[in-house]
Tab-separated table of C-alpha atoms and ligand atoms in Angstrom:
chain	number	residue	atom	x	y	z
A	6	MET	CA	0.383	-16.671	14.519
A	7	ASN	CA	0.332	-14.361	11.478
A	8	ARG	CA	3.490	-14.322	9.457
A	9	ILE	CA	4.673	-12.349	6.426
A	10	LEU	CA	7.162	-13.883	4.004
A	11	ILE	CA	9.292	-11.531	1.952
A	12	GLY	CA	11.903	-11.994	-0.816
A	13	ALA	CA	15.108	-10.287	0.358
A	14	GLN	CA	16.888	-9.995	-3.003
A	15	TRP	CA	15.703	-9.616	-6.601
A	16	GLY	CA	12.981	-12.288	-6.477
A	17	ASP	CA	13.122	-15.984	-7.165
A	18	GLU	CA	14.740	-16.642	-3.779
A	19	GLY	CA	12.637	-19.777	-3.296
A	20	LYS	CA	9.587	-18.216	-1.657
A	21	GLY	CA	7.247	-20.892	-3.107
A	22	LYS	CA	9.086	-23.689	-1.368
A	23	VAL	CA	9.099	-21.870	2.012
A	24	ILE	CA	5.410	-20.916	1.743
A	25	ASP	CA	4.540	-24.523	0.920
A	26	ILE	CA	6.411	-25.661	4.121
A	27	LEU	CA	4.947	-22.936	6.367
A	28	ALA	CA	1.450	-23.437	4.977
A	29	ALA	CA	1.321	-26.798	6.708
A	30	LYS	CA	0.865	-24.890	9.994
A	31	SER	CA	-1.317	-22.069	8.618
A	32	ASP	CA	-5.020	-21.896	7.877
A	33	ILE	CA	-4.996	-19.146	5.283
A	34	VAL	CA	-2.343	-18.116	2.700
A	35	VAL	CA	-2.623	-14.631	1.205
A	36	ARG	CA	-1.022	-13.035	-1.853
A	37	TYR	CA	-0.988	-9.279	-1.480
A	38	GLN	CA	0.991	-7.669	-4.394
A	39	GLY	CA	2.353	-8.316	-7.793
A	40	GLY	CA	0.423	-10.421	-10.290
A	41	PRO	CA	1.236	-13.128	-12.885
A	42	ASN	CA	4.764	-11.744	-13.183
A	43	ALA	CA	5.506	-13.947	-10.137
A	44	GLY	CA	6.510	-17.599	-10.603
A	45	HIS	CA	6.645	-19.624	-7.436
A	46	THR	CA	7.825	-23.218	-7.790
A	47	ILE	CA	6.836	-26.063	-5.518
A	48	LYS	CA	8.030	-29.621	-5.893
A	49	VAL	CA	6.292	-32.321	-3.947
A	50	LYS	CA	6.674	-36.112	-4.357
A	51	GLY	CA	8.190	-35.743	-7.802
A	52	ARG	CA	5.432	-33.370	-9.035
A	53	LYS	CA	6.243	-29.780	-9.977
A	54	PHE	CA	3.860	-26.848	-9.835
A	55	VAL	CA	4.567	-23.237	-10.815
A	56	LEU	CA	2.088	-20.711	-9.437
A	57	HIS	CA	1.774	-17.185	-10.681
A	58	LEU	CA	-1.332	-15.777	-9.029
A	59	ILE	CA	-2.809	-18.352	-6.723
A	60	PRO	CA	-1.122	-18.591	-3.298
A	61	SER	CA	1.366	-21.410	-2.827
A	62	GLY	CA	-0.673	-22.931	0.087
A	63	VAL	CA	-3.103	-24.294	-2.550
A	64	LEU	CA	-1.414	-27.693	-2.730
A	65	TYR	CA	-2.837	-28.584	0.721
A	66	SER	CA	-6.447	-29.507	0.025
A	67	LYS	CA	-7.926	-27.856	3.107
A	68	LYS	CA	-6.087	-24.494	3.133
A	69	ILE	CA	-7.881	-21.283	2.314
A	70	CYS	CA	-6.205	-19.121	-0.346
A	71	VAL	CA	-6.825	-15.412	-0.584
A	72	ILE	CA	-5.762	-12.966	-3.320
A	73	GLY	CA	-5.694	-9.495	-1.801
A	74	ASN	CA	-6.654	-6.043	-3.151
A	75	GLY	CA	-2.999	-5.227	-3.929
A	76	VAL	CA	-2.630	-7.997	-6.506
A	77	VAL	CA	-3.344	-7.249	-10.171
A	78	ILE	CA	-5.414	-10.015	-11.706
A	79	ASP	CA	-5.226	-11.185	-15.260
A	80	PRO	CA	-8.404	-13.293	-15.610
A	81	ASP	CA	-6.919	-15.351	-18.429
A	82	ALA	CA	-3.873	-16.187	-16.386
A	83	LEU	CA	-6.044	-16.972	-13.312
A	84	PHE	CA	-8.375	-19.328	-15.186
A	85	GLU	CA	-5.379	-21.037	-16.856
A	86	GLU	CA	-3.916	-21.668	-13.369
A	87	VAL	CA	-7.190	-22.984	-12.006
A	88	LYS	CA	-7.254	-25.396	-14.969
A	89	MET	CA	-3.637	-26.410	-14.463
A	90	LEU	CA	-4.343	-27.244	-10.776
A	91	ALA	CA	-7.505	-29.154	-11.640
A	92	GLN	CA	-5.437	-31.328	-13.986
A	93	GLY	CA	-3.322	-32.177	-10.923
A	94	ASP	CA	-6.509	-33.010	-8.971
A	95	ILE	CA	-6.353	-29.771	-7.000
A	96	GLU	CA	-9.693	-28.085	-6.629
A	97	VAL	CA	-9.966	-24.372	-5.659
A	98	ARG	CA	-13.758	-24.054	-5.420
A	99	ASN	CA	-14.944	-22.746	-2.036
A	100	ARG	CA	-11.416	-22.103	-0.820
A	101	LEU	CA	-10.048	-19.472	-3.173
A	102	PHE	CA	-11.263	-15.919	-2.435
A	103	ILE	CA	-10.275	-12.830	-4.331
A	104	SER	CA	-10.631	-9.234	-3.153
A	105	ASP	CA	-13.396	-7.442	-5.003
A	106	GLN	CA	-11.101	-4.372	-4.827
A	107	ALA	CA	-8.357	-6.009	-6.882
A	108	HIS	CA	-7.527	-4.341	-10.241
A	109	LEU	CA	-7.892	-6.265	-13.496
A	110	ILE	CA	-5.163	-6.679	-16.157
A	111	PHE	CA	-6.796	-6.335	-19.542
A	112	PRO	CA	-5.242	-7.444	-22.874
A	113	TYR	CA	-4.511	-3.742	-23.517
A	114	HIS	CA	-2.278	-3.669	-20.425
A	115	ARG	CA	-0.189	-6.507	-21.816
A	116	LEU	CA	-0.069	-4.757	-25.186
A	117	MET	CA	1.119	-1.509	-23.628
A	118	ASP	CA	3.786	-3.301	-21.584
A	119	GLN	CA	5.091	-4.901	-24.802
A	120	LEU	CA	4.931	-1.705	-26.861
A	121	ARG	CA	6.717	0.280	-24.141
A	122	GLU	CA	9.443	-2.306	-23.573
A	123	ASN	CA	10.008	-2.774	-27.332
A	124	SER	CA	10.238	0.967	-27.904
A	125	LEU	CA	13.027	1.487	-25.332
A	126	LYS	CA	16.647	1.323	-26.347
A	127	LYS	CA	19.123	-1.162	-24.865
A	128	GLY	CA	20.115	-0.033	-21.417
A	129	LYS	CA	16.752	1.728	-20.936
A	130	ALA	CA	14.337	-1.153	-21.138
A	131	ILE	CA	13.367	-2.658	-17.772
A	132	GLY	CA	13.242	-6.257	-19.069
A	133	THR	CA	9.701	-6.719	-17.691
A	134	THR	CA	7.858	-9.997	-17.845
A	135	LYS	CA	5.444	-8.299	-20.360
A	136	ARG	CA	2.496	-9.474	-18.303
A	137	GLY	CA	0.927	-6.003	-18.211
A	138	ILE	CA	1.875	-5.366	-14.595
A	139	GLY	CA	3.313	-1.882	-14.871
A	140	PRO	CA	0.492	-0.463	-17.089
A	141	CYS	CA	-2.140	-1.936	-14.817
A	142	TYR	CA	-0.652	-0.442	-11.634
A	143	ALA	CA	-0.150	2.846	-13.517
A	144	ASP	CA	-3.890	2.893	-14.316
A	145	LYS	CA	-4.675	2.121	-10.682
A	146	MET	CA	-2.651	5.140	-9.509
A	147	ALA	CA	-4.041	7.311	-12.324
A	148	ARG	CA	-7.522	6.264	-11.151
A	149	VAL	CA	-8.504	4.790	-14.475
A	150	GLY	CA	-8.322	1.122	-13.440
A	151	ILE	CA	-11.131	-1.355	-13.479
A	152	ARG	CA	-11.713	-3.409	-10.370
A	153	ILE	CA	-13.471	-6.753	-9.896
A	154	CYS	CA	-16.354	-5.056	-8.049
A	155	ASP	CA	-16.911	-2.850	-11.201
A	156	LEU	CA	-18.070	-6.026	-12.988
A	157	ARG	CA	-21.135	-6.278	-10.785
A	158	SER	CA	-23.098	-3.619	-12.651
A	159	MET	CA	-22.734	-3.897	-16.416
A	160	SER	CA	-24.387	-0.524	-16.974
A	161	TYR	CA	-21.810	1.161	-14.711
A	162	LEU	CA	-19.017	-0.799	-16.350
A	163	ARG	CA	-20.196	0.251	-19.821
A	164	GLN	CA	-19.772	3.912	-18.942
A	165	ARG	CA	-16.466	3.457	-17.171
A	166	LEU	CA	-14.957	1.278	-19.789
A	167	ALA	CA	-15.943	3.789	-22.496
A	168	ASP	CA	-13.863	6.448	-20.785
A	169	VAL	CA	-10.953	4.116	-20.192
A	170	VAL	CA	-10.890	2.805	-23.768
A	171	LYS	CA	-10.972	6.364	-25.126
A	172	ASP	CA	-8.031	7.336	-22.899
A	173	ARG	CA	-5.995	4.178	-23.937
A	174	ASN	CA	-6.706	4.693	-27.583
A	175	ALA	CA	-5.302	8.231	-27.518
A	176	ILE	CA	-1.985	6.787	-26.358
A	177	LEU	CA	-2.044	3.763	-28.610
A	178	THR	CA	-2.755	5.678	-31.767
A	179	LYS	CA	-0.893	8.906	-31.145
A	180	VAL	CA	2.147	7.746	-29.123
A	181	TYR	CA	2.681	4.152	-30.374
A	182	LYS	CA	0.964	4.650	-33.815
A	183	VAL	CA	-0.828	1.304	-33.577
A	184	GLN	CA	-4.483	0.269	-34.156
A	185	PRO	CA	-6.958	1.385	-31.478
A	186	ILE	CA	-8.615	-1.207	-29.215
A	187	SER	CA	-12.266	-1.937	-29.715
A	188	PHE	CA	-14.716	-0.913	-26.992
A	189	GLU	CA	-17.152	-3.612	-27.996
A	190	LYS	CA	-14.531	-6.330	-27.876
A	191	THR	CA	-13.292	-5.218	-24.495
A	192	PHE	CA	-16.818	-5.055	-23.160
A	193	ALA	CA	-17.555	-8.530	-24.554
A	194	TYR	CA	-14.379	-9.791	-22.780
A	195	CYS	CA	-15.764	-8.444	-19.480
A	196	GLN	CA	-19.092	-10.204	-20.068
A	197	LYS	CA	-17.173	-13.449	-20.722
A	198	ILE	CA	-15.026	-13.387	-17.548
A	199	ARG	CA	-17.561	-11.681	-15.236
A	200	SER	CA	-19.507	-14.420	-13.589
A	201	ARG	CA	-16.595	-16.801	-13.124
A	202	LEU	CA	-14.563	-14.012	-11.508
A	203	LEU	CA	-17.343	-12.722	-9.315
A	204	GLU	CA	-17.803	-16.235	-7.857
A	205	PHE	CA	-14.442	-15.792	-6.081
A	206	ALA	CA	-14.906	-12.183	-5.049
A	207	ILE	CA	-15.412	-11.265	-1.326
A	208	ASP	CA	-14.558	-8.494	1.087
A	209	THR	CA	-11.096	-9.897	1.909
A	210	PRO	CA	-9.999	-7.342	4.574
A	211	LYS	CA	-13.162	-8.184	6.559
A	212	TYR	CA	-12.586	-11.931	6.059
A	213	LEU	CA	-8.963	-11.654	7.251
A	214	TYR	CA	-9.863	-9.512	10.251
A	215	GLU	CA	-12.565	-11.935	11.402
A	216	SER	CA	-10.387	-14.979	10.739
A	217	SER	CA	-7.531	-13.541	12.724
A	218	LYS	CA	-9.847	-12.603	15.588
A	219	ALA	CA	-11.159	-16.218	15.556
A	220	GLY	CA	-7.540	-17.458	16.068
A	221	LYS	CA	-6.795	-18.585	12.527
A	222	ASN	CA	-3.168	-18.581	11.454
A	223	ILE	CA	-2.482	-16.449	8.368
A	224	LEU	CA	0.558	-16.582	6.131
A	225	PHE	CA	1.271	-13.697	3.768
A	226	GLU	CA	3.103	-14.663	0.616
A	227	GLY	CA	5.255	-11.977	-0.909
A	228	ALA	CA	6.006	-11.893	-4.627
A	229	GLN	CA	9.180	-10.449	-6.225
A	230	GLY	CA	11.772	-9.180	-3.677
A	231	THR	CA	12.948	-6.145	-1.753
A	232	LEU	CA	15.257	-4.857	-4.468
A	233	LEU	CA	12.419	-4.969	-6.980
A	234	ASP	CA	10.183	-2.859	-4.720
A	235	VAL	CA	8.987	0.324	-6.440
A	236	ASP	CA	10.048	2.451	-3.446
A	237	HIS	CA	12.912	0.582	-1.910
A	238	GLY	CA	14.431	-1.285	-4.867
A	239	THR	CA	16.843	-0.405	-7.672
A	240	TYR	CA	14.456	2.108	-9.211
A	241	PRO	CA	13.722	2.339	-12.175
A	242	PHE	CA	14.742	-1.312	-12.674
A	243	VAL	CA	11.967	-2.546	-10.397
A	244	THR	CA	8.467	-3.904	-10.576
A	245	SER	CA	5.452	-1.600	-9.950
A	246	SER	CA	4.346	-2.724	-6.556
A	247	ASN	CA	5.617	-2.733	-2.952
A	248	ALA	CA	7.310	-6.096	-2.530
A	249	THR	CA	8.445	-5.083	0.975
A	250	VAL	CA	6.560	-5.479	4.211
A	251	GLY	CA	4.349	-2.373	3.841
A	252	GLY	CA	2.847	-3.974	0.701
A	253	ALA	CA	1.539	-6.809	2.758
A	254	ILE	CA	-0.418	-4.351	4.937
A	255	THR	CA	-1.907	-2.207	2.220
A	256	GLY	CA	-2.217	-5.078	-0.273
A	257	SER	CA	-4.307	-7.240	2.031
A	258	GLY	CA	-6.008	-4.721	4.318
A	259	ILE	CA	-4.642	-6.359	7.428
A	260	ALA	CA	-3.488	-3.961	10.191
A	261	PRO	CA	0.164	-4.105	11.309
A	262	THR	CA	-0.879	-4.903	14.871
A	263	PHE	CA	-2.064	-8.330	13.635
A	264	ILE	CA	1.444	-9.334	12.439
A	265	ASP	CA	3.579	-11.600	14.687
A	266	ARG	CA	6.617	-12.450	12.568
A	267	ILE	CA	8.394	-11.324	9.320
A	268	ILE	CA	10.527	-13.871	7.567
A	269	GLY	CA	13.002	-13.111	4.780
A	270	VAL	CA	13.736	-15.658	2.037
A	271	VAL	CA	17.312	-15.348	0.965
A	272	LYS	CA	19.253	-17.287	-1.697
A	273	ALA	CA	22.716	-18.449	-0.548
A	274	TYR	CA	24.005	-16.483	-3.579
A	275	THR	CA	22.337	-13.780	-5.682
A	276	THR	CA	20.312	-13.846	-8.887
A	277	ARG	CA	18.580	-11.287	-11.006
A	278	VAL	CA	16.329	-11.709	-14.066
A	279	GLY	CA	15.575	-8.709	-16.280
A	280	GLU	CA	17.723	-5.609	-16.709
A	281	GLY	CA	19.427	-3.429	-14.088
A	282	PRO	CA	22.728	-3.239	-12.255
A	283	PHE	CA	24.019	-6.208	-10.313
A	284	PRO	CA	27.312	-5.430	-8.538
A	285	SER	CA	28.287	-9.005	-7.419
A	286	GLN	CA	27.532	-10.665	-10.740
A	287	PHE	CA	29.809	-13.647	-11.555
A	288	PRO	CA	32.247	-13.666	-14.428
A	289	SER	CA	30.707	-15.528	-17.407
A	290	LYS	CA	32.229	-19.028	-16.865
A	291	LEU	CA	31.143	-19.261	-13.276
A	292	MET	CA	27.776	-17.765	-14.174
A	293	GLU	CA	27.130	-20.565	-16.673
A	294	GLN	CA	28.216	-23.178	-14.149
A	295	ILE	CA	25.794	-21.893	-11.431
A	296	GLN	CA	22.991	-21.155	-13.845
A	297	LYS	CA	23.107	-24.777	-14.907
A	298	LYS	CA	23.539	-26.302	-11.425
A	299	GLY	CA	20.945	-24.032	-9.843
A	300	GLU	CA	18.587	-24.338	-12.843
A	301	GLU	CA	18.444	-20.552	-12.882
A	302	PHE	CA	15.953	-19.986	-15.618
A	303	GLY	CA	12.874	-17.811	-15.017
A	304	SER	CA	9.742	-19.645	-13.774
A	305	THR	CA	7.480	-17.183	-15.679
A	306	THR	CA	9.389	-16.214	-18.806
A	307	GLY	CA	12.094	-18.932	-19.059
A	308	ARG	CA	14.784	-16.272	-19.358
A	309	PRO	CA	18.190	-17.125	-17.887
A	310	ARG	CA	18.774	-15.518	-14.521
A	311	ARG	CA	22.028	-13.658	-13.969
A	312	CYS	CA	23.881	-15.071	-10.996
A	313	GLY	CA	26.438	-13.631	-8.524
A	314	TRP	CA	28.039	-13.844	-5.101
A	315	PHE	CA	26.014	-13.260	-1.908
A	316	ASP	CA	25.644	-9.532	-1.466
A	317	ALA	CA	25.369	-8.651	2.262
A	318	VAL	CA	24.782	-4.971	1.415
A	319	ILE	CA	21.476	-5.587	-0.275
A	320	VAL	CA	20.365	-8.212	2.261
A	321	ARG	CA	21.133	-5.795	5.142
A	322	HIS	CA	18.982	-3.246	3.317
A	323	ALA	CA	16.166	-5.810	3.145
A	324	VAL	CA	16.627	-6.610	6.867
A	325	ARG	CA	16.139	-2.981	7.747
A	326	ILE	CA	13.212	-2.171	5.447
A	327	ASN	CA	11.305	-5.304	6.384
A	328	GLY	CA	12.343	-5.680	10.004
A	329	LEU	CA	13.155	-9.327	9.384
A	330	ASP	CA	12.865	-11.552	12.442
A	331	ALA	CA	14.502	-14.525	10.709
A	332	MET	CA	15.878	-15.743	7.428
A	333	ALA	CA	15.416	-18.901	5.381
A	334	ILE	CA	18.590	-19.545	3.343
A	335	MET	CA	17.843	-21.295	0.082
A	336	LYS	CA	19.801	-23.317	-2.482
A	337	LEU	CA	22.913	-23.847	-0.340
A	338	ASP	CA	23.452	-27.142	-2.252
A	339	VAL	CA	24.158	-25.166	-5.390
A	340	LEU	CA	27.373	-23.757	-3.877
A	341	SER	CA	28.854	-27.235	-3.137
A	342	GLY	CA	32.077	-27.871	-5.104
A	343	LEU	CA	33.319	-24.288	-5.256
A	344	LYS	CA	36.803	-23.963	-3.813
A	345	ASN	CA	36.214	-20.503	-2.339
A	346	LEU	CA	33.094	-18.414	-1.794
A	347	LYS	CA	32.990	-14.652	-1.888
A	348	ILE	CA	30.667	-12.375	0.030
A	349	ALA	CA	30.164	-8.698	-0.894
A	350	THR	CA	30.304	-6.824	2.460
A	351	ALA	CA	30.572	-3.214	1.181
A	352	TYR	CA	30.847	-1.214	-2.021
A	353	ARG	CA	33.368	1.186	-3.378
A	354	ILE	CA	31.496	3.943	-5.207
A	355	ASN	CA	33.514	6.613	-6.994
A	356	GLY	CA	36.433	6.014	-4.607
A	357	LYS	CA	34.334	6.027	-1.433
A	358	ILE	CA	33.547	2.919	0.670
A	359	THR	CA	30.097	2.370	1.958
A	360	ARG	CA	28.235	-0.472	3.730
A	361	ASP	CA	24.857	0.967	2.801
A	362	TYR	CA	22.824	0.457	-0.312
A	363	PRO	CA	22.961	3.686	-2.435
A	364	HIS	CA	19.616	4.944	-3.669
A	365	ALA	CA	20.701	6.649	-6.903
A	366	ILE	CA	20.861	4.180	-9.755
A	367	ASN	CA	23.830	5.955	-11.330
A	368	GLU	CA	25.798	5.314	-8.079
A	369	PHE	CA	24.545	1.735	-7.721
A	370	SER	CA	25.528	0.955	-11.275
A	371	VAL	CA	29.172	1.844	-10.653
A	372	ALA	CA	29.425	0.181	-7.228
A	373	LYS	CA	32.397	-2.189	-7.048
A	374	PRO	CA	31.853	-4.858	-4.339
A	375	ILE	CA	34.439	-5.340	-1.618
A	376	TYR	CA	34.648	-9.042	-1.013
A	377	GLU	CA	35.669	-11.294	1.742
A	378	THR	CA	36.547	-14.875	0.863
A	379	MET	CA	35.634	-18.009	2.699
A	380	LYS	CA	36.597	-21.686	2.102
A	381	GLY	CA	34.021	-23.757	0.219
A	382	TRP	CA	33.080	-27.457	0.626
A	383	ASN	CA	33.060	-30.388	-1.734
A	384	GLU	CA	30.429	-32.641	-0.190
A	385	ASP	CA	26.958	-33.172	-1.746
A	386	ILE	CA	24.687	-31.690	0.965
A	387	THR	CA	21.325	-32.509	-0.629
A	388	GLY	CA	20.736	-35.321	1.857
A	389	CYS	CA	21.616	-33.330	5.019
A	390	LYS	CA	18.784	-33.389	7.546
A	391	LYS	CA	20.237	-31.372	10.433
A	392	TRP	CA	22.730	-28.567	11.182
A	393	ASN	CA	25.509	-31.042	12.228
A	394	ASP	CA	25.192	-32.953	8.925
A	395	LEU	CA	26.448	-29.896	7.064
A	396	PRO	CA	30.172	-29.644	6.286
A	397	VAL	CA	32.007	-27.405	8.693
A	398	ASN	CA	32.723	-24.810	6.016
A	399	ALA	CA	29.074	-24.621	5.032
A	400	ARG	CA	28.196	-23.977	8.695
A	401	LYS	CA	30.914	-21.294	8.865
A	402	TYR	CA	29.490	-19.674	5.745
A	403	LEU	CA	26.000	-19.609	7.199
A	404	LYS	CA	27.216	-18.234	10.497
A	405	ARG	CA	28.999	-15.486	8.645
A	406	LEU	CA	25.784	-14.551	6.767
A	407	GLU	CA	23.985	-14.335	10.107
A	408	THR	CA	26.619	-11.944	11.483
A	409	LEU	CA	26.757	-9.762	8.405
A	410	THR	CA	22.984	-9.423	8.192
A	411	GLU	CA	22.436	-9.350	11.971
A	412	THR	CA	19.533	-11.807	11.451
A	413	PRO	CA	19.132	-15.390	12.654
A	414	ILE	CA	18.770	-18.205	10.158
A	415	LYS	CA	15.858	-20.499	11.021
A	416	MET	CA	15.715	-22.656	7.899
A	417	VAL	CA	18.355	-23.899	5.451
A	418	SER	CA	17.219	-25.386	2.147
A	419	VAL	CA	19.521	-27.989	0.475
A	420	GLY	CA	17.346	-29.061	-2.452
A	421	SER	CA	14.124	-28.177	-4.203
A	422	GLN	CA	11.914	-30.872	-2.575
A	423	ARG	CA	9.826	-30.208	0.493
A	424	HIS	CA	11.869	-32.672	2.634
A	425	GLN	CA	15.278	-31.235	1.681
A	426	THR	CA	15.061	-28.655	4.471
A	427	ILE	CA	16.984	-28.189	7.747
A	428	PHE	CA	15.163	-26.409	10.578
A	429	LEU	CA	17.151	-24.610	13.199
B	11	GDP	P1	10.250	-17.889	-5.926
B	11	GDP	O1	9.806	-17.019	-7.064
B	11	GDP	O2	10.897	-17.121	-4.812
B	11	GDP	O3	9.176	-18.774	-5.398
B	11	GDP	O4	11.323	-18.837	-6.531
B	11	GDP	P2	11.267	-19.637	-7.939
B	11	GDP	O5	10.342	-20.767	-7.807
B	11	GDP	O6	11.058	-18.684	-9.067
B	11	GDP	O7	12.765	-20.110	-8.118
B	11	GDP	C1	13.379	-20.901	-7.151
B	11	GDP	C2	13.862	-22.206	-7.820
B	11	GDP	O8	14.753	-22.880	-6.958
B	11	GDP	C3	12.731	-23.214	-8.114
B	11	GDP	O9	13.053	-23.881	-9.281
B	11	GDP	C4	12.799	-24.149	-6.927
B	11	GDP	O10	12.323	-25.435	-7.215
B	11	GDP	C5	14.267	-24.194	-6.689
B	11	GDP	N1	14.706	-24.397	-5.278
B	11	GDP	C6	14.131	-23.870	-4.127
B	11	GDP	N2	14.916	-24.216	-3.075
B	11	GDP	C7	15.948	-24.909	-3.559
B	11	GDP	C8	17.128	-25.494	-2.948
B	11	GDP	O11	17.371	-25.412	-1.736
B	11	GDP	N3	18.024	-26.114	-3.772
B	11	GDP	C9	17.807	-26.183	-5.121
B	11	GDP	N4	18.764	-26.759	-5.821
B	11	GDP	N5	16.735	-25.621	-5.708
B	11	GDP	C10	15.823	-25.036	-4.950
B	12	IMO	P1	8.865	-13.915	-8.040
B	12	IMO	O1	7.660	-13.650	-7.248
B	12	IMO	C1	12.164	-12.198	-10.351
B	12	IMO	C2	11.341	-8.551	-12.585
B	12	IMO	C3	11.320	-8.553	-14.107
B	12	IMO	C4	11.849	-7.158	-14.393
B	12	IMO	C5	11.137	-6.333	-13.342
B	12	IMO	C6	9.885	-5.661	-13.805
B	12	IMO	O2	8.782	-15.162	-8.854
B	12	IMO	O3	10.058	-13.796	-7.216
B	12	IMO	P2	7.412	-6.562	-14.281
B	12	IMO	O4	6.904	-7.544	-15.263
B	12	IMO	O5	7.078	-6.878	-12.862
B	12	IMO	O6	6.983	-5.114	-14.666
B	12	IMO	O7	8.995	-6.611	-14.442
B	12	IMO	O8	10.884	-7.229	-12.256
B	12	IMO	N1	10.450	-9.479	-11.934
B	12	IMO	C7	10.832	-10.562	-11.239
B	12	IMO	N2	12.080	-11.111	-11.079
B	12	IMO	N3	11.114	-12.752	-9.736
B	12	IMO	C8	9.871	-12.281	-9.877
B	12	IMO	O9	8.822	-12.727	-9.173
B	12	IMO	C9	9.691	-11.135	-10.679
B	12	IMO	N4	8.614	-10.391	-11.036
B	12	IMO	C10	9.059	-9.393	-11.827
B	12	IMO	O10	12.197	-9.577	-14.586
B	12	IMO	O11	13.202	-7.110	-14.184
B	13	MG	MG1	10.002	-16.822	-9.099
């Protein structure tokens, strides 16, 4: 069984926890897009791990982890993560493989991300993670990126890097008026990371094809979420990769005929970190309350996440784009204690009512949610083990989410630990 797991909102839905659970019955876990902008949290037996690049299946000692061609790799971030895992007695040698076609994030990508963000006025900045993601993907599309396989021949790399550095320096010095980067330093950096990185590099599409043919179960781990997708999200307030289902195909080299199931990870409410419109955002007092209770602070940057009511318009959009077979509803416990719960079912945009997500950002930014209200529950649900343990109003809320999104719920998460999960 090959499954793709997708974030259905603006990221941070709890994908790390779900991957960690589903990995138990998988042989291989694959990251296929994004890079160290992701932060996937897993808590097991009182220990907490935050993974940025390495697939969340890594905590099981025998699982194979693959980083696909669609992921942008920052070698410094990767080695840091390998070190962090080793400190927790988790070894990745011989079970972490990286596509030799994956593009590399260089220090100049991080620099350009920062310069660009800092130069934009309020309301225009994207609020990126400043990890160099956008500039690296831009270079990939402009065909001036450097891939892991380019590190094999240093004479080839020398020529290629010379052209790339010249191109970067024109922008750095003329547009941003900062010091140029040094070719020699950048080349020396490549020499430093080269052999360690090449140890992990393989032909991942071939490996996944052969593994699938041999009956292995593959789990594809999405990063970010549908509304952050560069094509289907709230453009331009998005990331620079395809966080929707198509990204899993191109970003890993697996063919769509090999996929059996697509699962959406959905928070029981909505959060967003970084800039961009957010129609169902809470008023400030409630926002603070939920931020605190849900520990809504970015796993990568530590920034507070904005919080709001469940928005069925955006989740329906995610259902359509990704063809979701099922949903995992996360963080239901955070909603305990609220007298009433609101759900955005449609928007009013310039006087017109729509149930569909509008593509133009100027329309989305003036969308006023139309809410329906449901009764909340007071009980602490973090110990609930099965559907019938949940308070009746929590069950009604979940049933309503299923109806509004036309998608069955197969998992309900009531706490951050592995065991705090209800399977349906
Ligand atoms: P991801 O990027 O989608 O993997 O999500 P993050 O790890 O960035 O953020 C999700 C946060 O919610 C993490 O801190 C998790 O430990 C936590 N979490 C996941 N599921 C639950 C849950 O059901 N209840 C609570 N209270 N926290 C959860
Ligand atoms: P996970 O995988 C939430 C957001 C940033 C910013 C926008 C662009 O943990 O769900 P980028 O650095 O990618 O150019 O930033 O995307 N963003 C995320 N938000 N979760 C993530 O990943 C994110 N990765 C990027 O905050 O708004
Ligand atoms: Mg995250």
